[in-house]
């Protein structure tokens, strides 16, 4: 039977399935990690990020789309690890903004939510267009096909990836989330159990040196959350980013209501 809309219950299963699929591929994704620093932790960081949100989703009973969106957005930001994890959290933040006001998601809403995810993360992974007379099944297939196609092009977009003979690790992580979610949409048998947080120990750094390493002056990542007590204006954010750029690099700064997540 053709599915025309996705309700909150199905979307929760799709998100958990996406999280589990990413978790199962994390070591493979770690091995692809050569940029911006070849420290072999993209899969681990993205998994820790999405699992932080998955725990909140798994704890909900019969949530509305708005409650589900809040759990995903807040959980992924607070649990974000590494540059890749913070960016993933922002993709989720943008996407959930696009769906939270609806009881059910159709193709048009889904396309707009993907676009919102791109805008929020400041990185054009894909740019879906609104289409008429297309089923959700066909639409999701096209999204994954496009994601795979763009992923395959990443070595041509970034020389360091081509030199190492790999695709972008963060992009591969995102594709695995999408594929896991699609499996749940199709009704495939999936273990949705979310295990307790695992050790934060990172995967061993790759032995292979990458040219991108020369672009990074500081090899140690610092992450923290600021609990806001005052208004966080665009000017304040710009000044804060300017300060961070004076003491570090590979900077990602994102805010969500009363918190600011920082990676430097």
PDB file of C-alpha atoms in Angstrom:
ATOM      1  CA  UNK A   1       0.000   0.000   0.000  1.00  0.00           C
ATOM      2  CA  UNK A   2       1.363   3.375  -1.007  1.00  0.00           C
ATOM      3  CA  UNK A   3       2.243   5.707   1.884  1.00  0.00           C
ATOM      4  CA  UNK A   4       1.392   9.350   1.259  1.00  0.00           C
ATOM      5  CA  UNK A   5       2.241  10.864   4.645  1.00  0.00           C
ATOM      6  CA  UNK A   6       4.542  10.228   7.612  1.00  0.00           C
ATOM      7  CA  UNK A   7       3.087  10.677  11.103  1.00  0.00           C
ATOM      8  CA  UNK A   8       5.047  11.243  14.318  1.00  0.00           C
ATOM      9  CA  UNK A   9       5.140   7.545  15.230  1.00  0.00           C
ATOM     10  CA  UNK A  10       6.626   6.539  11.877  1.00  0.00           C
ATOM     11  CA  UNK A  11       9.054   9.456  11.864  1.00  0.00           C
ATOM     12  CA  UNK A  12      10.314   8.469  15.323  1.00  0.00           C
ATOM     13  CA  UNK A  13      11.026   4.961  13.995  1.00  0.00           C
ATOM     14  CA  UNK A  14      12.764   6.419  10.934  1.00  0.00           C
ATOM     15  CA  UNK A  15      14.989   8.616  13.092  1.00  0.00           C
ATOM     16  CA  UNK A  16      15.937   5.754  15.421  1.00  0.00           C
ATOM     17  CA  UNK A  17      16.632   3.506  12.437  1.00  0.00           C
ATOM     18  CA  UNK A  18      18.839   6.194  10.905  1.00  0.00           C
ATOM     19  CA  UNK A  19      20.730   6.497  14.182  1.00  0.00           C
ATOM     20  CA  UNK A  20      21.249   2.743  14.435  1.00  0.00           C
ATOM     21  CA  UNK A  21      22.463   2.519  10.836  1.00  0.00           C
ATOM     22  CA  UNK A  22      24.996   5.272  11.438  1.00  0.00           C
ATOM     23  CA  UNK A  23      26.149   3.544  14.619  1.00  0.00           C
ATOM     24  CA  UNK A  24      26.686   0.268  12.751  1.00  0.00           C
ATOM     25  CA  UNK A  25      28.869   2.016  10.145  1.00  0.00           C
ATOM     26  CA  UNK A  26      30.848   4.299  12.477  1.00  0.00           C
ATOM     27  CA  UNK A  27      34.196   2.477  12.245  1.00  0.00           C
ATOM     28  CA  UNK A  28      33.996   2.463   8.455  1.00  0.00           C
ATOM     29  CA  UNK A  29      33.267   6.208   8.513  1.00  0.00           C
ATOM     30  CA  UNK A  30      36.157   6.758  10.943  1.00  0.00           C
ATOM     31  CA  UNK A  31      38.471   5.225   8.358  1.00  0.00           C
ATOM     32  CA  UNK A  32      37.329   7.789   5.775  1.00  0.00           C
ATOM     33  CA  UNK A  33      38.190  10.736   8.041  1.00  0.00           C
ATOM     34  CA  UNK A  34      41.077  12.742   6.542  1.00  0.00           C
ATOM     35  CA  UNK A  35      39.697  16.303   6.747  1.00  0.00           C
ATOM     36  CA  UNK A  36      40.026  18.821   8.386  1.00  0.00           C
ATOM     37  CA  UNK A  37      42.316  16.721  10.625  1.00  0.00           C
ATOM     38  CA  UNK A  38      42.948  13.000   9.940  1.00  0.00           C
ATOM     39  CA  UNK A  39      42.101  11.920  13.487  1.00  0.00           C
ATOM     40  CA  UNK A  40      39.754   9.052  12.603  1.00  0.00           C
ATOM     41  CA  UNK A  41      36.792  10.125  14.730  1.00  0.00           C
ATOM     42  CA  UNK A  42      34.056  11.397  12.404  1.00  0.00           C
ATOM     43  CA  UNK A  43      31.976   8.222  12.701  1.00  0.00           C
ATOM     44  CA  UNK A  44      32.372   8.174  16.476  1.00  0.00           C
ATOM     45  CA  UNK A  45      31.481  11.843  16.879  1.00  0.00           C
ATOM     46  CA  UNK A  46      28.454  11.682  14.576  1.00  0.00           C
ATOM     47  CA  UNK A  47      27.234   8.535  16.332  1.00  0.00           C
ATOM     48  CA  UNK A  48      27.548  10.093  19.783  1.00  0.00           C
ATOM     49  CA  UNK A  49      25.674  13.138  18.510  1.00  0.00           C
ATOM     50  CA  UNK A  50      22.748  11.286  16.981  1.00  0.00           C
ATOM     51  CA  UNK A  51      22.541   8.820  19.881  1.00  0.00           C
ATOM     52  CA  UNK A  52      22.156  11.695  22.333  1.00  0.00           C
ATOM     53  CA  UNK A  53      19.036  12.667  20.412  1.00  0.00           C
ATOM     54  CA  UNK A  54      17.943   9.035  19.959  1.00  0.00           C
ATOM     55  CA  UNK A  55      17.877   8.550  23.737  1.00  0.00           C
ATOM     56  CA  UNK A  56      15.479  11.460  24.108  1.00  0.00           C
ATOM     57  CA  UNK A  57      13.310  10.177  21.265  1.00  0.00           C
ATOM     58  CA  UNK A  58      13.233   6.635  22.686  1.00  0.00           C
ATOM     59  CA  UNK A  59      12.070   7.975  26.046  1.00  0.00           C
ATOM     60  CA  UNK A  60       8.986   9.645  24.545  1.00  0.00           C
ATOM     61  CA  UNK A  61       5.572   7.977  24.609  1.00  0.00           C
ATOM     62  CA  UNK A  62       3.216   8.816  21.743  1.00  0.00           C
ATOM     63  CA  UNK A  63       4.861  12.185  21.012  1.00  0.00           C
ATOM     64  CA  UNK A  64       3.469  14.832  18.717  1.00  0.00           C
ATOM     65  CA  UNK A  65       5.621  15.962  15.808  1.00  0.00           C
ATOM     66  CA  UNK A  66       6.493  19.152  17.716  1.00  0.00           C
ATOM     67  CA  UNK A  67       7.651  17.260  20.820  1.00  0.00           C
ATOM     68  CA  UNK A  68       9.615  14.854  18.634  1.00  0.00           C
ATOM     69  CA  UNK A  69      11.250  17.741  16.772  1.00  0.00           C
ATOM     70  CA  UNK A  70      12.275  19.372  20.050  1.00  0.00           C
ATOM     71  CA  UNK A  71      13.841  16.150  21.336  1.00  0.00           C
ATOM     72  CA  UNK A  72      15.870  15.684  18.156  1.00  0.00           C
ATOM     73  CA  UNK A  73      17.010  19.300  17.903  1.00  0.00           C
ATOM     74  CA  UNK A  74      17.868  19.806  21.576  1.00  0.00           C
ATOM     75  CA  UNK A  75      19.286  16.328  22.136  1.00  0.00           C
ATOM     76  CA  UNK A  76      21.598  16.419  19.136  1.00  0.00           C
ATOM     77  CA  UNK A  77      22.920  19.907  19.922  1.00  0.00           C
ATOM     78  CA  UNK A  78      23.611  19.210  23.589  1.00  0.00           C
ATOM     79  CA  UNK A  79      25.210  15.886  22.725  1.00  0.00           C
ATOM     80  CA  UNK A  80      27.124  17.118  19.680  1.00  0.00           C
ATOM     81  CA  UNK A  81      30.744  15.950  19.471  1.00  0.00           C
ATOM     82  CA  UNK A  82      33.352  17.242  17.085  1.00  0.00           C
ATOM     83  CA  UNK A  83      33.005  19.435  14.054  1.00  0.00           C
ATOM     84  CA  UNK A  84      31.008  16.798  12.179  1.00  0.00           C
ATOM     85  CA  UNK A  85      28.652  16.259  15.103  1.00  0.00           C
ATOM     86  CA  UNK A  86      27.884  19.953  15.518  1.00  0.00           C
ATOM     87  CA  UNK A  87      27.154  20.268  11.792  1.00  0.00           C
ATOM     88  CA  UNK A  88      24.924  17.164  11.952  1.00  0.00           C
ATOM     89  CA  UNK A  89      23.018  18.701  14.861  1.00  0.00           C
ATOM     90  CA  UNK A  90      22.381  21.779  12.763  1.00  0.00           C
ATOM     91  CA  UNK A  91      21.071  19.721   9.880  1.00  0.00           C
ATOM     92  CA  UNK A  92      18.630  18.169  12.366  1.00  0.00           C
ATOM     93  CA  UNK A  93      17.800  21.561  13.846  1.00  0.00           C
ATOM     94  CA  UNK A  94      16.897  23.006  10.456  1.00  0.00           C
ATOM     95  CA  UNK A  95      15.004  19.904   9.384  1.00  0.00           C
ATOM     96  CA  UNK A  96      12.919  19.756  12.564  1.00  0.00           C
ATOM     97  CA  UNK A  97      12.032  23.430  12.198  1.00  0.00           C
ATOM     98  CA  UNK A  98      10.470  22.496   8.888  1.00  0.00           C
ATOM     99  CA  UNK A  99       8.280  19.694  10.264  1.00  0.00           C
ATOM    100  CA  UNK A 100       7.393  20.616  13.852  1.00  0.00           C
ATOM    101  CA  UNK A 101       4.169  22.473  13.046  1.00  0.00           C
ATOM    102  CA  UNK A 102       2.617  19.594  11.139  1.00  0.00           C
ATOM    103  CA  UNK A 103       0.841  16.488  12.369  1.00  0.00           C
ATOM    104  CA  UNK A 104       1.906  14.585   9.254  1.00  0.00           C
ATOM    105  CA  UNK A 105       4.656  15.073   6.654  1.00  0.00           C
ATOM    106  CA  UNK A 106       4.084  14.849   2.920  1.00  0.00           C
ATOM    107  CA  UNK A 107       6.474  15.292  -0.022  1.00  0.00           C
ATOM    108  CA  UNK A 108       6.213  19.096  -0.125  1.00  0.00           C
ATOM    109  CA  UNK A 109       6.824  19.463   3.619  1.00  0.00           C
ATOM    110  CA  UNK A 110       9.719  17.005   3.449  1.00  0.00           C
ATOM    111  CA  UNK A 111      11.365  18.874   0.576  1.00  0.00           C
ATOM    112  CA  UNK A 112      11.028  22.206   2.399  1.00  0.00           C
ATOM    113  CA  UNK A 113      12.440  20.650   5.583  1.00  0.00           C
ATOM    114  CA  UNK A 114      15.507  19.372   3.718  1.00  0.00           C
ATOM    115  CA  UNK A 115      16.042  22.846   2.301  1.00  0.00           C
ATOM    116  CA  UNK A 116      15.726  24.338   5.789  1.00  0.00           C
ATOM    117  CA  UNK A 117      18.324  21.839   7.016  1.00  0.00           C
ATOM    118  CA  UNK A 118      20.740  22.987   4.317  1.00  0.00           C
ATOM    119  CA  UNK A 119      20.198  26.659   5.126  1.00  0.00           C
ATOM    120  CA  UNK A 120      20.643  26.109   8.858  1.00  0.00           C
ATOM    121  CA  UNK A 121      23.855  24.115   8.473  1.00  0.00           C
ATOM    122  CA  UNK A 122      25.323  26.589   5.951  1.00  0.00           C
ATOM    123  CA  UNK A 123      26.313  23.722   3.708  1.00  0.00           C
ATOM    124  CA  UNK A 124      24.499  22.758   0.512  1.00  0.00           C
ATOM    125  CA  UNK A 125      24.507  18.975   0.589  1.00  0.00           C
ATOM    126  CA  UNK A 126      21.490  18.807  -1.675  1.00  0.00           C
ATOM    127  CA  UNK A 127      18.783  21.180  -2.827  1.00  0.00           C
ATOM    128  CA  UNK A 128      15.498  19.335  -3.233  1.00  0.00           C
ATOM    129  CA  UNK A 129      12.762  20.884  -5.329  1.00  0.00           C
ATOM    130  CA  UNK A 130       9.060  20.676  -4.696  1.00  0.00           C
ATOM    131  CA  UNK A 131       7.493  18.116  -6.994  1.00  0.00           C
ATOM    132  CA  UNK A 132       3.949  17.216  -7.949  1.00  0.00           C
ATOM    133  CA  UNK A 133       2.408  13.767  -8.372  1.00  0.00           C
ATOM    134  CA  UNK A 134       5.240  11.865  -6.714  1.00  0.00           C
ATOM    135  CA  UNK A 135       4.939   9.337  -3.909  1.00  0.00           C
ATOM    136  CA  UNK A 136       6.916   9.585  -0.684  1.00  0.00           C
ATOM    137  CA  UNK A 137       8.633   6.337  -1.627  1.00  0.00           C
ATOM    138  CA  UNK A 138       9.846   7.732  -4.960  1.00  0.00           C
ATOM    139  CA  UNK A 139      10.813  11.036  -3.371  1.00  0.00           C
ATOM    140  CA  UNK A 140      12.914   9.384  -0.658  1.00  0.00           C
ATOM    141  CA  UNK A 141      14.586   7.190  -3.281  1.00  0.00           C
ATOM    142  CA  UNK A 142      15.517  10.317  -5.247  1.00  0.00           C
ATOM    143  CA  UNK A 143      16.884  12.033  -2.129  1.00  0.00           C
ATOM    144  CA  UNK A 144      19.155   9.076  -1.369  1.00  0.00           C
ATOM    145  CA  UNK A 145      20.228   8.727  -5.002  1.00  0.00           C
ATOM    146  CA  UNK A 146      21.147  12.416  -5.086  1.00  0.00           C
ATOM    147  CA  UNK A 147      22.948  12.142  -1.742  1.00  0.00           C
ATOM    148  CA  UNK A 148      24.975   9.193  -3.054  1.00  0.00           C
ATOM    149  CA  UNK A 149      25.757  11.087  -6.265  1.00  0.00           C
ATOM    150  CA  UNK A 150      26.968  14.192  -4.419  1.00  0.00           C
ATOM    151  CA  UNK A 151      28.963  12.039  -1.992  1.00  0.00           C
ATOM    152  CA  UNK A 152      30.716  10.345  -4.905  1.00  0.00           C
ATOM    153  CA  UNK A 153      31.761  13.779  -6.195  1.00  0.00           C
ATOM    154  CA  UNK A 154      33.365  14.928  -2.927  1.00  0.00           C
ATOM    155  CA  UNK A 155      36.882  13.740  -3.889  1.00  0.00           C
ATOM    156  CA  UNK A 156      36.710  16.149  -6.825  1.00  0.00           C
ATOM    157  CA  UNK A 157      35.506  18.956  -4.536  1.00  0.00           C
ATOM    158  CA  UNK A 158      38.327  18.572  -1.997  1.00  0.00           C
ATOM    159  CA  UNK A 159      41.811  17.545  -3.223  1.00  0.00           C
ATOM    160  CA  UNK A 160      42.804  16.011   0.126  1.00  0.00           C
ATOM    161  CA  UNK A 161      39.990  13.453  -0.244  1.00  0.00           C
ATOM    162  CA  UNK A 162      41.090  12.547  -3.755  1.00  0.00           C
ATOM    163  CA  UNK A 163      44.676  12.120  -2.609  1.00  0.00           C
ATOM    164  CA  UNK A 164      43.576   9.798   0.190  1.00  0.00           C
ATOM    165  CA  UNK A 165      41.191   7.914  -2.107  1.00  0.00           C
ATOM    166  CA  UNK A 166      38.116   8.409   0.072  1.00  0.00           C
ATOM    167  CA  UNK A 167      34.795  10.252   0.027  1.00  0.00           C
ATOM    168  CA  UNK A 168      33.890  12.822   2.684  1.00  0.00           C
ATOM    169  CA  UNK A 169      33.424  11.049   6.023  1.00  0.00           C
ATOM    170  CA  UNK A 170      30.764  13.419   7.360  1.00  0.00           C
ATOM    171  CA  UNK A 171      28.834  13.124   4.115  1.00  0.00           C
ATOM    172  CA  UNK A 172      28.995   9.341   4.310  1.00  0.00           C
ATOM    173  CA  UNK A 173      27.667   9.500   7.858  1.00  0.00           C
ATOM    174  CA  UNK A 174      24.693  11.584   6.766  1.00  0.00           C
ATOM    175  CA  UNK A 175      23.937   9.218   3.876  1.00  0.00           C
ATOM    176  CA  UNK A 176      23.850   6.277   6.303  1.00  0.00           C
ATOM    177  CA  UNK A 177      21.329   8.120   8.488  1.00  0.00           C
ATOM    178  CA  UNK A 178      19.117   8.670   5.437  1.00  0.00           C
ATOM    179  CA  UNK A 179      19.389   5.039   4.322  1.00  0.00           C
ATOM    180  CA  UNK A 180      18.529   3.758   7.782  1.00  0.00           C
ATOM    181  CA  UNK A 181      15.500   6.051   7.942  1.00  0.00           C
ATOM    182  CA  UNK A 182      14.376   4.827   4.525  1.00  0.00           C
ATOM    183  CA  UNK A 183      14.588   1.200   5.665  1.00  0.00           C
ATOM    184  CA  UNK A 184      12.238   2.051   8.545  1.00  0.00           C
ATOM    185  CA  UNK A 185       9.888   3.829   6.127  1.00  0.00           C
ATOM    186  CA  UNK A 186       9.728   0.629   4.059  1.00  0.00           C
ATOM    187  CA  UNK A 187       8.813  -1.337   7.179  1.00  0.00           C
ATOM    188  CA  UNK A 188      11.967  -3.436   7.331  1.00  0.00           C
ATOM    189  CA  UNK A 189      12.631  -5.274  10.587  1.00  0.00           C
ATOM    190  CA  UNK A 190      14.971  -3.081  12.632  1.00  0.00           C
ATOM    191  CA  UNK A 191      16.224  -3.136  16.216  1.00  0.00           C
ATOM    192  CA  UNK A 192      15.261   0.296  17.563  1.00  0.00           C
ATOM    193  CA  UNK A 193      16.855  -0.287  20.979  1.00  0.00           C
ATOM    194  CA  UNK A 194      19.113   2.562  22.028  1.00  0.00           C
ATOM    195  CA  UNK A 195      22.011   1.317  24.128  1.00  0.00           C
ATOM    196  CA  UNK A 196      23.561   3.321  27.009  1.00  0.00           C
ATOM    197  CA  UNK A 197      26.291   5.774  26.008  1.00  0.00           C
ATOM    198  CA  UNK A 198      29.524   4.025  25.142  1.00  0.00           C
ATOM    199  CA  UNK A 199      33.034   5.113  26.025  1.00  0.00           C
ATOM    200  CA  UNK A 200      34.100   8.453  24.624  1.00  0.00           C
ATOM    201  CA  UNK A 201      37.445   6.979  23.651  1.00  0.00           C
ATOM    202  CA  UNK A 202      38.250   7.992  20.105  1.00  0.00           C
ATOM    203  CA  UNK A 203      39.333   5.688  17.327  1.00  0.00           C
ATOM    204  CA  UNK A 204      43.090   5.546  16.716  1.00  0.00           C
ATOM    205  CA  UNK A 205      44.379   8.303  14.469  1.00  0.00           C
ATOM    206  CA  UNK A 206      45.185   7.258  10.928  1.00  0.00           C
ATOM    207  CA  UNK A 207      48.840   6.824  10.194  1.00  0.00           C
ATOM    208  CA  UNK A 208      48.541   8.432   6.787  1.00  0.00           C
ATOM    209  CA  UNK A 209      49.383  12.118   6.804  1.00  0.00           C
ATOM    210  CA  UNK A 210      47.062  14.397   4.868  1.00  0.00           C
ATOM    211  CA  UNK A 211      47.916  17.771   3.333  1.00  0.00           C
ATOM    212  CA  UNK A 212      44.962  19.318   5.164  1.00  0.00           C
ATOM    213  CA  UNK A 213      46.836  18.864   8.425  1.00  0.00           C
ATOM    214  CA  UNK A 214      49.147  21.688   7.423  1.00  0.00           C
ATOM    215  CA  UNK A 215      46.153  24.021   7.312  1.00  0.00           C
ATOM    216  CA  UNK A 216      45.301  23.347  10.963  1.00  0.00           C
ATOM    217  CA  UNK A 217      47.587  25.104  13.455  1.00  0.00           C
ATOM    218  CA  UNK A 218      45.982  23.568  16.520  1.00  0.00           C
ATOM    219  CA  UNK A 219      45.441  19.816  16.755  1.00  0.00           C
ATOM    220  CA  UNK A 220      43.416  19.727  19.973  1.00  0.00           C
ATOM    221  CA  UNK A 221      39.620  20.166  19.908  1.00  0.00           C
ATOM    222  CA  UNK A 222      37.838  21.993  22.698  1.00  0.00           C
ATOM    223  CA  UNK A 223      34.055  21.846  23.029  1.00  0.00           C
ATOM    224  CA  UNK A 224      31.735  23.467  25.513  1.00  0.00           C
ATOM    225  CA  UNK A 225      28.209  24.752  26.029  1.00  0.00           C
ATOM    226  CA  UNK A 226      27.377  28.268  27.207  1.00  0.00           C
ATOM    227  CA  UNK A 227      24.144  28.679  29.172  1.00  0.00           C
ATOM    228  CA  UNK A 228      22.772  32.050  28.126  1.00  0.00           C
ATOM    229  CA  UNK A 229      21.644  34.552  30.730  1.00  0.00           C
ATOM    230  CA  UNK A 230      21.654  37.593  28.435  1.00  0.00           C
ATOM    231  CA  UNK A 231      20.367  38.288  24.933  1.00  0.00           C
ATOM    232  CA  UNK A 232      22.522  36.619  22.307  1.00  0.00           C
ATOM    233  CA  UNK A 233      22.334  39.019  19.356  1.00  0.00           C
ATOM    234  CA  UNK A 234      23.862  38.572  15.873  1.00  0.00           C
ATOM    235  CA  UNK A 235      26.432  41.221  16.826  1.00  0.00           C
ATOM    236  CA  UNK A 236      27.355  39.333  20.002  1.00  0.00           C
ATOM    237  CA  UNK A 237      27.712  36.138  17.994  1.00  0.00           C
ATOM    238  CA  UNK A 238      29.945  37.836  15.425  1.00  0.00           C
ATOM    239  CA  UNK A 239      32.191  39.322  18.115  1.00  0.00           C
ATOM    240  CA  UNK A 240      32.404  35.956  19.880  1.00  0.00           C
ATOM    241  CA  UNK A 241      33.366  34.183  16.650  1.00  0.00           C
ATOM    242  CA  UNK A 242      35.985  36.857  16.025  1.00  0.00           C
ATOM    243  CA  UNK A 243      37.519  36.156  19.423  1.00  0.00           C
ATOM    244  CA  UNK A 244      37.558  32.408  18.805  1.00  0.00           C
ATOM    245  CA  UNK A 245      39.241  32.897  15.426  1.00  0.00           C
ATOM    246  CA  UNK A 246      42.029  34.791  17.209  1.00  0.00           C
ATOM    247  CA  UNK A 247      42.852  31.796  19.420  1.00  0.00           C
ATOM    248  CA  UNK A 248      41.924  28.743  17.309  1.00  0.00           C
ATOM    249  CA  UNK A 249      40.567  27.368  14.053  1.00  0.00           C
ATOM    250  CA  UNK A 250      38.081  24.820  12.625  1.00  0.00           C
ATOM    251  CA  UNK A 251      35.443  26.827  14.498  1.00  0.00           C
ATOM    252  CA  UNK A 252      31.740  25.972  14.667  1.00  0.00           C
ATOM    253  CA  UNK A 253      29.449  28.086  16.851  1.00  0.00           C
ATOM    254  CA  UNK A 254      25.691  27.429  16.956  1.00  0.00           C
ATOM    255  CA  UNK A 255      22.903  28.526  19.265  1.00  0.00           C
ATOM    256  CA  UNK A 256      19.521  27.075  20.196  1.00  0.00           C
ATOM    257  CA  UNK A 257      17.248  29.041  22.500  1.00  0.00           C
ATOM    258  CA  UNK A 258      19.141  29.243  25.810  1.00  0.00           C
ATOM    259  CA  UNK A 259      22.402  27.506  24.878  1.00  0.00           C
ATOM    260  CA  UNK A 260      25.392  28.094  22.590  1.00  0.00           C
ATOM    261  CA  UNK A 261      27.439  25.087  21.465  1.00  0.00           C
ATOM    262  CA  UNK A 262      31.086  25.774  20.598  1.00  0.00           C
ATOM    263  CA  UNK A 263      33.697  23.651  18.826  1.00  0.00           C
ATOM    264  CA  UNK A 264      37.188  25.127  18.315  1.00  0.00           C
TER     265      UNK A 264
END
